[in-house]
Amino acid sequence: MVSANMDLPKTGRTQYLVKRTVYSEPSFQNDNEKKEKIRKTYRQRMANSCSCSARRVLLIIKSIFPILDWLPKYRWKEWIVSDIISGVSTGLVSTLQGLSFALLAEVPVGYGLYSAFFPVLIYVFLGTSKHLSIGPFPVVSLMVGAVVLQLAPDENFMLPGNNTGLNITINETERDSQRVLVSGTLCFLIGIIQLAFGVLQIGFIVRYLGEPLVGGFTTAAAFQVLVSQIKQVLNVPTKNYNGVLSIIYTIIDIFANIKKTNIADLIAGLLAFIVCVIVKEFNEKFKHRLRVPIPIEIIVTVVATGVSYGAKLDKKYGAGIVKTIPSGFVQPIAPDVSMFSQMIGSAFSIGIVAYAVAVSVAKVYGTKHNYPVDGNQEFIAYGASNLFGGIFSCFCGSTALSRTAIQEGTGGKTQFASLFSTLVVLIAILVLGRLLEPLQKSVLAAICIANLKGMFWQVRDVPKLWRQNKWDSVIWVVTCVAAIVLGLDLGLLVGLVFGLLTVILQVQFPSCSSLGNVPNSDLYKDVKIYNNLIEPEGVKIVRFSSGIFYGNIEGLRSGIRRIVGFDSGRVFAKRTKALMKINKLIKKGQLRTTKNGVISTIGIDNMGYEPEDDPEDPEGFENLGITTRQVEIQVDWNSELPVKVNVPKVSIHSIIFDFSQITFLDVVAVKVLKLIFKEFKRIDVDAYIAACDDNIFKKLEVCYFFDETITSDVFFLSVHDAVLHIEHERKVKHAHDPILEKISLMKESINPYDFTDPAYQQLQEPDEAMRALAF
């Protein structure tokens, strides 16, 4: 029976009073019947999943093609104008970013336009985000470029003849053709991997790429992008490095050839960078007033192209220009399957990074505009987009944060905005491409660098992370440094492994605290954190803040030893040694016993105290057949002993394990926990478990935790239930046995081994003989 009374005291804080039965696990289950779980057979589950109806078929089709869900609900009069404006703005930015990010992918710039066109067409039909702008992303483009350089380096395309010193001639046509094939094959393979993950419902894998890991990785990638684009701005000759320390070698090469900087490219790049940064800051500051951000990339590109064409910078000053942008579409090509084995590892990491970045941005805008983003369907959408794009010589894309922000900020409502952006890119491919051929590559590089500000600003997150969670801060730094030094692929792997390692370390070394009671309540808190807590007399309450498994079970044991102040195994071993000595003295006649204790003679020499560091082997003593229960001697172990053996004092009679924060157990943990219970039982300390989850309780049953000595009666619904039960049991024990109460009071004032004390003699009265053994 439970009754509750709520009141509002003078303090203004609501109070409640609950009166109920003290519940152990068995008593609670007797009063509250469990629901019977009806488990379906495998055949029934298969039949249910394979059942077919018109509604179910429609839902499946809509889940695969989300456009069928939102298109019928499209508000044409309200949204179409906004989507057109948004699409045109986004398309202009996509065109320029496609050209500039193609430099990172190490393919001709025209293929950046294809990468901003073909994948978007597929995502419009399959994607669940209404605001995401799919296309080239600098981090992913750089990772693609690393694979391209690895499989199609310049050294493979040198022309025979005058290739000594710096006068190296390369067959650029053949090289570019091979690099396009590599990037298209890589894009196709990434599409296969992403599509497989989506079909197999493995969208949860992105959860292992936490925000600190992604932040450190993208910052490192931004640094690598910066270095790779600086050599374009300076237009200095450098070798193409790949792998471990490649960024260091590139920086060394840049400084070694700094004297060969092309002044025309440097000036154009610096001016383009400064103008882009200033105007972008202006757009950010007045974004609430500007209907459409100033398209500074477009303006800079048009002006730079005109200046380069009019001044003939390539001929007069040797400036590096785009030279050739193919007009129209290239023919579809089949991927080179023979390359799959060489790029499978990189394809996996690039596919995961591209997905993680895109889906995280999609969920941000999904939350902002109150619509769901399906992670598994997003995998399918990106996979199909990259499969389609790979056939048309695209390189893998994701989403650019700035591009998506423009699409949403200029009023985009649905993926129709992306569709209109592809029309702008299409015009650039068919008509405007050739007009951009005089454009300097240093200007494209400067535009690319100007878009890295957001990623570099992530460095400011490190101090904040350090204050919030030091482990997250360390993950950020380790991932960033590893990605810079080892390369993006290995850096991502190192960051992922290190992140998982920190989780293991935190689980392996969790907190183990001692709890005390908040006066006049059923609340229990850590005694090290709060003042005025009351620890029940003779009771220790231990809380372990983690799941228990083979890796941290010793941490639990050491935490228990620290809290109770003794090692139960050592206590048992010392007591057994003391009893063995007492037994020998009795046999020699140096000690004599009665029914109710130990009688001493004068002049006993027990060879002094044993050293503290004596090796102990409790199991060995058990094998000798000597235990505290088998020797017919009762001893008060907290008093002075008739033999000089250092037996640790045990100041408690009960210990309670608070399982409220235990989330899982393994078989090893159950076995060791059972051993801990038995070790305490051997030294007359009762062990209890409180607030145990039903699933944990079931796990203990399955793993044979219970036996004739450990029953479910030691489990209680809360710590307070266990404390009240202990107090009740001890009161009942003393109330039904006045002699024990008398002994308890007398023990405080006498030495149990001072046999001349009248009080001791009184305890030896025949009618009290057996109960005097309570010592």
PDB file of N, CA and C in Angstrom, residues 139-172:
ATOM      1  N   VAL A 139      37.458  19.194 -48.512  1.00  0.00           N
ATOM      2  CA  VAL A 139      38.110  18.097 -47.788  1.00  0.00           C
ATOM      3  C   VAL A 139      38.058  16.815 -48.602  1.00  0.00           C
ATOM      4  N   VAL A 140      36.878  16.488 -49.109  1.00  0.00           N
ATOM      5  CA  VAL A 140      36.715  15.264 -49.901  1.00  0.00           C
ATOM      6  C   VAL A 140      37.509  15.368 -51.201  1.00  0.00           C
ATOM      7  N   SER A 141      37.494  16.546 -51.825  1.00  0.00           N
ATOM      8  CA  SER A 141      38.250  16.728 -53.065  1.00  0.00           C
ATOM      9  C   SER A 141      39.742  16.509 -52.834  1.00  0.00           C
ATOM     10  N   LEU A 142      40.246  16.984 -51.710  1.00  0.00           N
ATOM     11  CA  LEU A 142      41.658  16.792 -51.397  1.00  0.00           C
ATOM     12  C   LEU A 142      41.976  15.314 -51.182  1.00  0.00           C
ATOM     13  N   MET A 143      41.077  14.582 -50.500  1.00  0.00           N
ATOM     14  CA  MET A 143      41.281  13.148 -50.299  1.00  0.00           C
ATOM     15  C   MET A 143      41.262  12.408 -51.631  1.00  0.00           C
ATOM     16  N   VAL A 144      40.370  12.830 -52.528  1.00  0.00           N
ATOM     17  CA  VAL A 144      40.345  12.237 -53.873  1.00  0.00           C
ATOM     18  C   VAL A 144      41.648  12.529 -54.592  1.00  0.00           C
ATOM     19  N   GLY A 145      42.125  13.762 -54.481  1.00  0.00           N
ATOM     20  CA  GLY A 145      43.377  14.141 -55.130  1.00  0.00           C
ATOM     21  C   GLY A 145      44.555  13.306 -54.661  1.00  0.00           C
ATOM     22  N   ALA A 146      44.569  12.936 -53.385  1.00  0.00           N
ATOM     23  CA  ALA A 146      45.657  12.093 -52.868  1.00  0.00           C
ATOM     24  C   ALA A 146      45.658  10.733 -53.547  1.00  0.00           C
ATOM     25  N   VAL A 147      44.473  10.162 -53.762  1.00  0.00           N
ATOM     26  CA  VAL A 147      44.377   8.865 -54.437  1.00  0.00           C
ATOM     27  C   VAL A 147      44.774   8.998 -55.902  1.00  0.00           C
ATOM     28  N   VAL A 148      44.339  10.078 -56.536  1.00  0.00           N
ATOM     29  CA  VAL A 148      44.669  10.308 -57.948  1.00  0.00           C
ATOM     30  C   VAL A 148      46.181  10.420 -58.132  1.00  0.00           C
ATOM     31  N   LEU A 149      46.842  11.166 -57.261  1.00  0.00           N
ATOM     32  CA  LEU A 149      48.298  11.315 -57.364  1.00  0.00           C
ATOM     33  C   LEU A 149      49.018  10.006 -57.085  1.00  0.00           C
ATOM     34  N   GLN A 150      48.439   9.204 -56.229  1.00  0.00           N
ATOM     35  CA  GLN A 150      49.069   7.922 -55.909  1.00  0.00           C
ATOM     36  C   GLN A 150      49.005   6.952 -57.095  1.00  0.00           C
ATOM     37  N   LEU A 151      47.864   6.922 -57.789  1.00  0.00           N
ATOM     38  CA  LEU A 151      47.676   5.958 -58.876  1.00  0.00           C
ATOM     39  C   LEU A 151      48.061   6.511 -60.252  1.00  0.00           C
ATOM     40  N   ALA A 152      48.161   7.827 -60.362  1.00  0.00           N
ATOM     41  CA  ALA A 152      48.547   8.419 -61.653  1.00  0.00           C
ATOM     42  C   ALA A 152      49.525   9.560 -61.423  1.00  0.00           C
ATOM     43  N   PRO A 153      50.722   9.268 -60.906  1.00  0.00           N
ATOM     44  CA  PRO A 153      51.708  10.334 -60.653  1.00  0.00           C
ATOM     45  C   PRO A 153      52.320  10.845 -61.960  1.00  0.00           C
ATOM     46  N   ASP A 154      52.929  12.018 -61.894  1.00  0.00           N
ATOM     47  CA  ASP A 154      53.553  12.604 -63.077  1.00  0.00           C
ATOM     48  C   ASP A 154      54.637  11.705 -63.653  1.00  0.00           C
ATOM     49  N   GLU A 155      55.345  10.985 -62.792  1.00  0.00           N
ATOM     50  CA  GLU A 155      56.469  10.158 -63.234  1.00  0.00           C
ATOM     51  C   GLU A 155      56.043   9.108 -64.257  1.00  0.00           C
ATOM     52  N   ASN A 156      54.775   8.725 -64.230  1.00  0.00           N
ATOM     53  CA  ASN A 156      54.304   7.692 -65.159  1.00  0.00           C
ATOM     54  C   ASN A 156      54.060   8.238 -66.565  1.00  0.00           C
ATOM     55  N   PHE A 157      54.159   9.553 -66.743  1.00  0.00           N
ATOM     56  CA  PHE A 157      53.789  10.136 -68.040  1.00  0.00           C
ATOM     57  C   PHE A 157      54.886  11.032 -68.608  1.00  0.00           C
ATOM     58  N   MET A 158      56.113  10.779 -68.199  1.00  0.00           N
ATOM     59  CA  MET A 158      57.226  11.543 -68.734  1.00  0.00           C
ATOM     60  C   MET A 158      57.498  11.138 -70.184  1.00  0.00           C
ATOM     61  N   LEU A 159      57.755  12.139 -71.004  1.00  0.00           N
ATOM     62  CA  LEU A 159      58.093  11.878 -72.414  1.00  0.00           C
ATOM     63  C   LEU A 159      59.579  11.591 -72.536  1.00  0.00           C
ATOM     64  N   PRO A 160      59.954  10.679 -73.392  1.00  0.00           N
ATOM     65  CA  PRO A 160      61.385  10.404 -73.579  1.00  0.00           C
ATOM     66  C   PRO A 160      62.098  11.607 -74.174  1.00  0.00           C
ATOM     67  N   GLY A 161      63.354  11.746 -73.820  1.00  0.00           N
ATOM     68  CA  GLY A 161      64.113  12.872 -74.382  1.00  0.00           C
ATOM     69  C   GLY A 161      64.719  13.738 -73.305  1.00  0.00           C
ATOM     70  N   ASN A 162      64.471  15.008 -73.378  1.00  0.00           N
ATOM     71  CA  ASN A 162      65.135  15.988 -72.513  1.00  0.00           C
ATOM     72  C   ASN A 162      64.444  16.058 -71.147  1.00  0.00           C
ATOM     73  N   ASN A 163      64.707  15.047 -70.295  1.00  0.00           N
ATOM     74  CA  ASN A 163      64.082  14.990 -68.971  1.00  0.00           C
ATOM     75  C   ASN A 163      65.136  15.037 -67.881  1.00  0.00           C
ATOM     76  N   THR A 164      66.076  15.888 -68.039  1.00  0.00           N
ATOM     77  CA  THR A 164      67.120  16.032 -67.039  1.00  0.00           C
ATOM     78  C   THR A 164      66.927  17.338 -66.289  1.00  0.00           C
ATOM     79  N   GLY A 165      67.302  17.319 -65.045  1.00  0.00           N
ATOM     80  CA  GLY A 165      67.185  18.525 -64.229  1.00  0.00           C
ATOM     81  C   GLY A 165      65.749  18.947 -64.094  1.00  0.00           C
ATOM     82  N   LEU A 166      65.507  20.258 -64.317  1.00  0.00           N
ATOM     83  CA  LEU A 166      64.162  20.774 -64.181  1.00  0.00           C
ATOM     84  C   LEU A 166      63.409  20.815 -65.508  1.00  0.00           C
ATOM     85  N   ASN A 167      64.077  20.470 -66.581  1.00  0.00           N
ATOM     86  CA  ASN A 167      63.438  20.482 -67.890  1.00  0.00           C
ATOM     87  C   ASN A 167      62.731  19.150 -68.135  1.00  0.00           C
ATOM     88  N   ILE A 168      61.639  18.951 -67.445  1.00  0.00           N
ATOM     89  CA  ILE A 168      60.897  17.701 -67.523  1.00  0.00           C
ATOM     90  C   ILE A 168      59.670  17.914 -68.399  1.00  0.00           C
ATOM     91  N   THR A 169      59.495  17.024 -69.367  1.00  0.00           N
ATOM     92  CA  THR A 169      58.359  17.108 -70.268  1.00  0.00           C
ATOM     93  C   THR A 169      57.382  15.987 -69.930  1.00  0.00           C
ATOM     94  N   ILE A 170      56.111  16.354 -69.748  1.00  0.00           N
ATOM     95  CA  ILE A 170      55.073  15.387 -69.349  1.00  0.00           C
ATOM     96  C   ILE A 170      53.974  15.389 -70.392  1.00  0.00           C
ATOM     97  N   ASN A 171      53.508  14.213 -70.700  1.00  0.00           N
ATOM     98  CA  ASN A 171      52.376  14.069 -71.605  1.00  0.00           C
ATOM     99  C   ASN A 171      51.102  14.397 -70.830  1.00  0.00           C
ATOM    100  N   GLU A 172      50.747  15.671 -70.818  1.00  0.00           N
ATOM    101  CA  GLU A 172      49.635  16.121 -69.990  1.00  0.00           C
ATOM    102  C   GLU A 172      48.300  15.541 -70.451  1.00  0.00           C
TER     103      GLU A 172
END
